[in-house]
PDB file of C-alpha atoms in Angstrom:
ATOM      1  CA  MET A   1     -16.068   6.883  11.293  1.00 59.00           C
ATOM      2  CA  PRO A   2     -19.495   5.979  12.685  1.00 70.00           C
ATOM      3  CA  TYR A   3     -21.345   8.773  14.471  1.00 77.00           C
ATOM      4  CA  LEU A   4     -23.709   6.758  16.649  1.00 81.00           C
ATOM      5  CA  PHE A   5     -21.710   3.726  17.686  1.00 80.00           C
ATOM      6  CA  ASP A   6     -18.055   2.875  17.226  1.00 80.00           C
ATOM      7  CA  GLY A   7     -17.896  -0.356  19.195  1.00 83.00           C
ATOM      8  CA  PHE A   8     -17.733  -1.348  22.804  1.00 88.00           C
ATOM      9  CA  ALA A   9     -14.007  -0.642  23.160  1.00 87.00           C
ATOM     10  CA  GLY A  10     -14.616   3.114  23.186  1.00 84.00           C
ATOM     11  CA  ILE A  11     -17.453   2.801  25.676  1.00 88.00           C
ATOM     12  CA  LEU A  12     -15.419   0.581  27.988  1.00 91.00           C
ATOM     13  CA  ARG A  13     -12.463   2.991  27.757  1.00 89.00           C
ATOM     14  CA  THR A  14     -14.709   5.928  28.650  1.00 90.00           C
ATOM     15  CA  ILE A  15     -16.171   4.087  31.648  1.00 93.00           C
ATOM     16  CA  GLY A  16     -12.814   2.785  32.899  1.00 93.00           C
ATOM     17  CA  VAL A  17     -10.789   5.931  32.364  1.00 93.00           C
ATOM     18  CA  GLY A  18     -13.724   8.065  33.532  1.00 91.00           C
ATOM     19  CA  ALA A  19     -14.013   6.223  36.843  1.00 94.00           C
ATOM     20  CA  LEU A  20     -10.255   6.402  37.452  1.00 95.00           C
ATOM     21  CA  ALA A  21     -10.018  10.070  36.427  1.00 94.00           C
ATOM     22  CA  TYR A  22     -12.957  10.922  38.671  1.00 93.00           C
ATOM     23  CA  LEU A  23     -11.356   9.136  41.627  1.00 94.00           C
ATOM     24  CA  LEU A  24      -8.042  10.905  40.948  1.00 94.00           C
ATOM     25  CA  LEU A  25      -9.757  14.282  40.813  1.00 92.00           C
ATOM     26  CA  ILE A  26     -11.553  13.611  44.107  1.00 92.00           C
ATOM     27  CA  LEU A  27      -8.252  12.531  45.687  1.00 92.00           C
ATOM     28  CA  PHE A  28      -6.475  15.680  44.456  1.00 91.00           C
ATOM     29  CA  LEU A  29      -9.327  17.880  45.708  1.00 88.00           C
ATOM     30  CA  ARG A  30      -9.367  16.217  49.135  1.00 88.00           C
ATOM     31  CA  VAL A  31      -5.603  16.618  49.492  1.00 88.00           C
ATOM     32  CA  SER A  32      -5.622  20.249  48.321  1.00 85.00           C
ATOM     33  CA  GLY A  33      -8.427  21.341  50.665  1.00 79.00           C
ATOM     34  CA  LYS A  34     -11.778  23.082  50.425  1.00 76.00           C
ATOM     35  CA  ARG A  35     -10.352  26.303  49.018  1.00 74.00           C
ATOM     36  CA  THR A  36      -9.638  24.672  45.648  1.00 76.00           C
ATOM     37  CA  LEU A  37     -13.294  24.584  44.604  1.00 72.00           C
ATOM     38  CA  SER A  38     -14.402  27.799  46.249  1.00 73.00           C
ATOM     39  CA  LYS A  39     -15.794  30.457  43.971  1.00 67.00           C
ATOM     40  CA  MET A  40     -14.485  33.465  45.834  1.00 70.00           C
ATOM     41  CA  ASN A  41     -13.313  35.316  42.743  1.00 72.00           C
ATOM     42  CA  ALA A  42     -12.848  34.999  38.983  1.00 75.00           C
ATOM     43  CA  PHE A  43      -9.527  33.177  39.380  1.00 78.00           C
ATOM     44  CA  ASP A  44     -11.211  30.415  41.411  1.00 81.00           C
ATOM     45  CA  LEU A  45     -13.961  30.105  38.817  1.00 81.00           C
ATOM     46  CA  VAL A  46     -11.402  29.709  36.035  1.00 85.00           C
ATOM     47  CA  VAL A  47      -9.663  26.888  37.933  1.00 87.00           C
ATOM     48  CA  THR A  48     -12.984  25.128  38.587  1.00 88.00           C
ATOM     49  CA  VAL A  49     -13.998  25.350  34.918  1.00 91.00           C
ATOM     50  CA  ALA A  50     -10.545  24.228  33.780  1.00 94.00           C
ATOM     51  CA  LEU A  51     -10.724  21.170  36.052  1.00 93.00           C
ATOM     52  CA  GLY A  52     -14.096  20.242  34.555  1.00 93.00           C
ATOM     53  CA  SER A  53     -12.815  20.755  31.040  1.00 96.00           C
ATOM     54  CA  THR A  54      -9.753  18.624  31.766  1.00 96.00           C
ATOM     55  CA  LEU A  55     -11.922  15.836  33.155  1.00 95.00           C
ATOM     56  CA  ALA A  56     -14.106  15.942  30.045  1.00 95.00           C
ATOM     57  CA  THR A  57     -11.064  15.811  27.774  1.00 95.00           C
ATOM     58  CA  VAL A  58      -9.612  12.826  29.627  1.00 93.00           C
ATOM     59  CA  LEU A  59     -12.985  11.065  29.430  1.00 91.00           C
ATOM     60  CA  LEU A  60     -13.684  11.630  25.758  1.00 90.00           C
ATOM     61  CA  SER A  61     -10.375  11.991  23.972  1.00 91.00           C
ATOM     62  CA  ARG A  62      -8.412   8.887  23.090  1.00 89.00           C
ATOM     63  CA  ASP A  63      -5.411  11.158  22.522  1.00 93.00           C
ATOM     64  CA  VAL A  64      -5.118  12.040  26.236  1.00 93.00           C
ATOM     65  CA  ALA A  65      -3.866   9.325  28.571  1.00 93.00           C
ATOM     66  CA  LEU A  66      -5.024   9.093  32.168  1.00 94.00           C
ATOM     67  CA  ALA A  67      -1.512   9.963  33.379  1.00 95.00           C
ATOM     68  CA  GLU A  68      -1.578  13.157  31.293  1.00 96.00           C
ATOM     69  CA  GLY A  69      -4.960  14.041  32.778  1.00 95.00           C
ATOM     70  CA  ALA A  70      -3.618  13.439  36.290  1.00 95.00           C
ATOM     71  CA  ALA A  71      -0.670  15.712  35.489  1.00 96.00           C
ATOM     72  CA  ALA A  72      -3.083  18.385  34.259  1.00 96.00           C
ATOM     73  CA  PHE A  73      -5.175  18.093  37.459  1.00 94.00           C
ATOM     74  CA  ALA A  74      -2.025  18.380  39.574  1.00 95.00           C
ATOM     75  CA  THR A  75      -0.815  21.381  37.563  1.00 95.00           C
ATOM     76  CA  LEU A  76      -4.116  23.279  37.886  1.00 93.00           C
ATOM     77  CA  ILE A  77      -4.596  22.483  41.575  1.00 92.00           C
ATOM     78  CA  GLY A  78      -0.929  23.136  42.368  1.00 92.00           C
ATOM     79  CA  GLY A  79      -1.004  26.459  40.544  1.00 90.00           C
ATOM     80  CA  GLN A  80      -4.183  27.490  42.334  1.00 88.00           C
ATOM     81  CA  TYR A  81      -2.653  26.480  45.670  1.00 89.00           C
ATOM     82  CA  ILE A  82       0.512  28.514  45.013  1.00 91.00           C
ATOM     83  CA  ILE A  83      -1.419  31.604  43.893  1.00 89.00           C
ATOM     84  CA  THR A  84      -3.769  31.510  46.895  1.00 87.00           C
ATOM     85  CA  TRP A  85      -0.847  30.856  49.268  1.00 90.00           C
ATOM     86  CA  LEU A  86       0.980  33.865  47.831  1.00 93.00           C
ATOM     87  CA  SER A  87      -2.127  36.074  47.837  1.00 88.00           C
ATOM     88  CA  VAL A  88      -2.595  35.494  51.567  1.00 89.00           C
ATOM     89  CA  ARG A  89       0.995  36.596  52.181  1.00 94.00           C
ATOM     90  CA  SER A  90       1.521  39.325  49.574  1.00 94.00           C
ATOM     91  CA  ARG A  91      -0.629  42.392  49.047  1.00 91.00           C
ATOM     92  CA  SER A  92       0.632  42.865  45.475  1.00 91.00           C
ATOM     93  CA  VAL A  93      -0.269  39.280  44.504  1.00 89.00           C
ATOM     94  CA  ARG A  94      -3.655  39.681  46.216  1.00 85.00           C
ATOM     95  CA  ARG A  95      -4.350  42.852  44.207  1.00 84.00           C
ATOM     96  CA  LEU A  96      -3.333  41.119  40.990  1.00 85.00           C
ATOM     97  CA  VAL A  97      -5.541  38.062  41.569  1.00 83.00           C
ATOM     98  CA  LYS A  98      -8.553  39.378  43.463  1.00 80.00           C
ATOM     99  CA  SER A  99     -10.927  42.220  42.871  1.00 80.00           C
ATOM    100  CA  GLU A 100     -12.786  44.212  45.492  1.00 83.00           C
ATOM    101  CA  PRO A 101     -16.550  44.150  45.974  1.00 89.00           C
ATOM    102  CA  ALA A 102     -18.333  47.004  44.196  1.00 92.00           C
ATOM    103  CA  LEU A 103     -20.969  49.071  45.958  1.00 94.00           C
ATOM    104  CA  LEU A 104     -23.840  49.534  43.485  1.00 95.00           C
ATOM    105  CA  VAL A 105     -26.619  50.929  45.697  1.00 94.00           C
ATOM    106  CA  SER A 106     -26.209  53.076  48.784  1.00 91.00           C
ATOM    107  CA  ARG A 107     -29.042  54.257  51.027  1.00 90.00           C
ATOM    108  CA  GLY A 108     -31.690  53.479  48.424  1.00 92.00           C
ATOM    109  CA  ALA A 109     -29.902  55.216  45.538  1.00 93.00           C
ATOM    110  CA  PHE A 110     -28.327  53.612  42.480  1.00 95.00           C
ATOM    111  CA  LEU A 111     -24.642  54.461  42.040  1.00 94.00           C
ATOM    112  CA  ASP A 112     -24.717  54.807  38.269  1.00 95.00           C
ATOM    113  CA  ALA A 113     -20.967  55.169  37.718  1.00 94.00           C
ATOM    114  CA  ALA A 114     -20.230  52.015  39.745  1.00 93.00           C
ATOM    115  CA  MET A 115     -23.002  50.157  37.918  1.00 95.00           C
ATOM    116  CA  MET A 116     -21.574  51.158  34.532  1.00 95.00           C
ATOM    117  CA  ARG A 117     -18.033  50.094  35.551  1.00 93.00           C
ATOM    118  CA  SER A 118     -19.403  46.755  36.763  1.00 93.00           C
ATOM    119  CA  ARG A 119     -21.719  46.383  33.734  1.00 96.00           C
ATOM    120  CA  VAL A 120     -24.760  45.808  35.946  1.00 96.00           C
ATOM    121  CA  THR A 121     -28.276  46.964  35.099  1.00 96.00           C
ATOM    122  CA  GLN A 122     -30.995  48.226  37.388  1.00 96.00           C
ATOM    123  CA  ALA A 123     -33.073  45.188  36.405  1.00 96.00           C
ATOM    124  CA  GLU A 124     -30.345  42.865  37.725  1.00 96.00           C
ATOM    125  CA  ILE A 125     -30.254  44.758  41.007  1.00 97.00           C
ATOM    126  CA  HIS A 126     -34.042  44.620  41.286  1.00 97.00           C
ATOM    127  CA  ALA A 127     -33.893  40.847  40.711  1.00 96.00           C
ATOM    128  CA  ALA A 128     -31.326  40.496  43.527  1.00 96.00           C
ATOM    129  CA  MET A 129     -33.555  42.610  45.772  1.00 96.00           C
ATOM    130  CA  ARG A 130     -36.573  40.415  45.022  1.00 95.00           C
ATOM    131  CA  ALA A 131     -34.526  37.308  45.824  1.00 95.00           C
ATOM    132  CA  GLU A 132     -33.919  38.805  49.274  1.00 93.00           C
ATOM    133  CA  GLY A 133     -37.591  39.747  49.727  1.00 94.00           C
ATOM    134  CA  ILE A 134     -37.045  43.486  49.332  1.00 94.00           C
ATOM    135  CA  ALA A 135     -39.460  45.213  46.962  1.00 93.00           C
ATOM    136  CA  ALA A 136     -38.643  48.905  47.315  1.00 94.00           C
ATOM    137  CA  LEU A 137     -35.308  50.557  46.564  1.00 94.00           C
ATOM    138  CA  GLN A 138     -35.683  52.896  49.547  1.00 93.00           C
ATOM    139  CA  ASP A 139     -35.613  49.815  51.827  1.00 93.00           C
ATOM    140  CA  VAL A 140     -32.116  48.943  50.599  1.00 93.00           C
ATOM    141  CA  GLY A 141     -29.114  50.045  52.614  1.00 91.00           C
ATOM    142  CA  ALA A 142     -26.574  48.644  50.156  1.00 92.00           C
ATOM    143  CA  VAL A 143     -26.166  46.314  47.198  1.00 95.00           C
ATOM    144  CA  LEU A 144     -22.718  44.925  46.530  1.00 93.00           C
ATOM    145  CA  LEU A 145     -21.400  43.026  43.554  1.00 93.00           C
ATOM    146  CA  GLU A 146     -19.145  40.494  45.264  1.00 88.00           C
ATOM    147  CA  THR A 147     -15.830  39.256  43.890  1.00 82.00           C
ATOM    148  CA  ASP A 148     -17.473  35.997  42.789  1.00 79.00           C
ATOM    149  CA  GLY A 149     -20.129  37.831  40.749  1.00 85.00           C
ATOM    150  CA  SER A 150     -22.963  37.322  43.227  1.00 89.00           C
ATOM    151  CA  PHE A 151     -25.006  40.146  44.738  1.00 94.00           C
ATOM    152  CA  THR A 152     -25.287  40.931  48.431  1.00 92.00           C
ATOM    153  CA  VAL A 153     -28.351  42.964  49.325  1.00 94.00           C
ATOM    154  CA  LEU A 154     -28.453  44.591  52.748  1.00 91.00           C
ATOM    155  CA  ALA A 155     -31.727  45.948  54.021  1.00 90.00           C
ATOM    156  CA  ALA A 156     -31.520  49.525  55.266  1.00 87.00           C
ATOM    157  CA  ARG A 157     -32.339  48.356  58.801  1.00 84.00           C
ATOM    158  CA  ASN A 158     -29.397  45.898  58.714  1.00 76.00           C
ATOM    159  CA  THR A 159     -26.762  48.220  57.242  1.00 77.00           C
ATOM    160  CA  PRO A 160     -24.223  49.426  59.822  1.00 74.00           C
ATOM    161  CA  GLU A 161     -23.330  53.077  60.253  1.00 74.00           C
ATOM    162  CA  GLY A 162     -20.537  54.209  57.946  1.00 70.00           C
ATOM    163  CA  PHE A 163     -20.807  51.107  55.764  1.00 74.00           C
ATOM    164  CA  ALA A 164     -20.741  52.945  52.404  1.00 71.00           C
ATOM    165  CA  GLY A 165     -17.677  54.949  53.436  1.00 67.00           C
ATOM    166  CA  ARG A 166     -15.626  51.751  53.344  1.00 69.00           C
ATOM    167  CA  PHE A 167     -16.035  51.719  49.562  1.00 66.00           C
ATOM    168  CA  ALA A 168     -14.915  55.288  48.853  1.00 56.00           C
ATOM    169  CA  SER A 169     -11.615  55.422  47.021  1.00 49.00           C
ATOM    170  CA  ARG A 170      -9.550  57.713  44.835  1.00 39.00           C
ATOM    171  CA  ARG A 171     -10.885  55.870  41.788  1.00 43.00           C
ATOM    172  CA  THR A 172     -14.575  56.072  42.638  1.00 47.00           C
ATOM    173  CA  GLY A 173     -14.684  59.158  44.808  1.00 48.00           C
ATOM    174  CA  PRO A 174     -17.006  59.570  47.759  1.00 49.00           C
ATOM    175  CA  VAL A 175     -20.113  57.432  48.065  1.00 51.00           C
ATOM    176  CA  PRO A 176     -23.368  59.390  48.480  1.00 50.00           C
ATOM    177  CA  GLY A 177     -24.480  59.239  52.081  1.00 48.00           C
ATOM    178  CA  ALA A 178     -21.073  58.133  53.377  1.00 47.00           C
ATOM    179  CA  GLU A 179     -19.945  61.607  54.405  1.00 47.00           C
ATOM    180  CA  ASP A 180     -22.581  61.866  57.129  1.00 44.00           C
ATOM    181  CA  GLY A 181     -21.841  58.405  58.536  1.00 42.00           C
ATOM    182  CA  GLY A 182     -24.931  57.000  56.843  1.00 41.00           C
ATOM    183  CA  THR A 183     -25.056  53.643  55.180  1.00 39.00           C
TER     184      THR A 183
END
């Protein structure tokens, strides 16, 4: 089997099937709505990656017919639709599928236990601070690790009263500074 060129039939198949698969994917995404490609949590990311992987397989594998690829797109998008529909209506499904944001810094202090649970380093938090134009830790009201893996950095001047208290739970215990209505 040649490694560099195997004839024009393979190239024409890739172009033809690729164009049709791409159009099908766009059609499925338009019908399913904007939520399908959102990256709100790990589940959404998995669906997005799986759609890309399926498209690549349909494009490059002669063993996968376009109809099979369309069925795979429909299965992934349909499953994502059902799970998100259920998670909006059921607290237990929502808890199973979605995580909660993690408070990593409160009132200029690192929350080491939360950082260890989230596997986040101080260097990563400092990078997120720099991206928001904040140089000093004492100028930070809160840093959250969002459900999609991104960081939200709130300047101390923009952090509402009692904000950190919203993240206290039986699992994590009280957040420093939350007991006095601080951050």
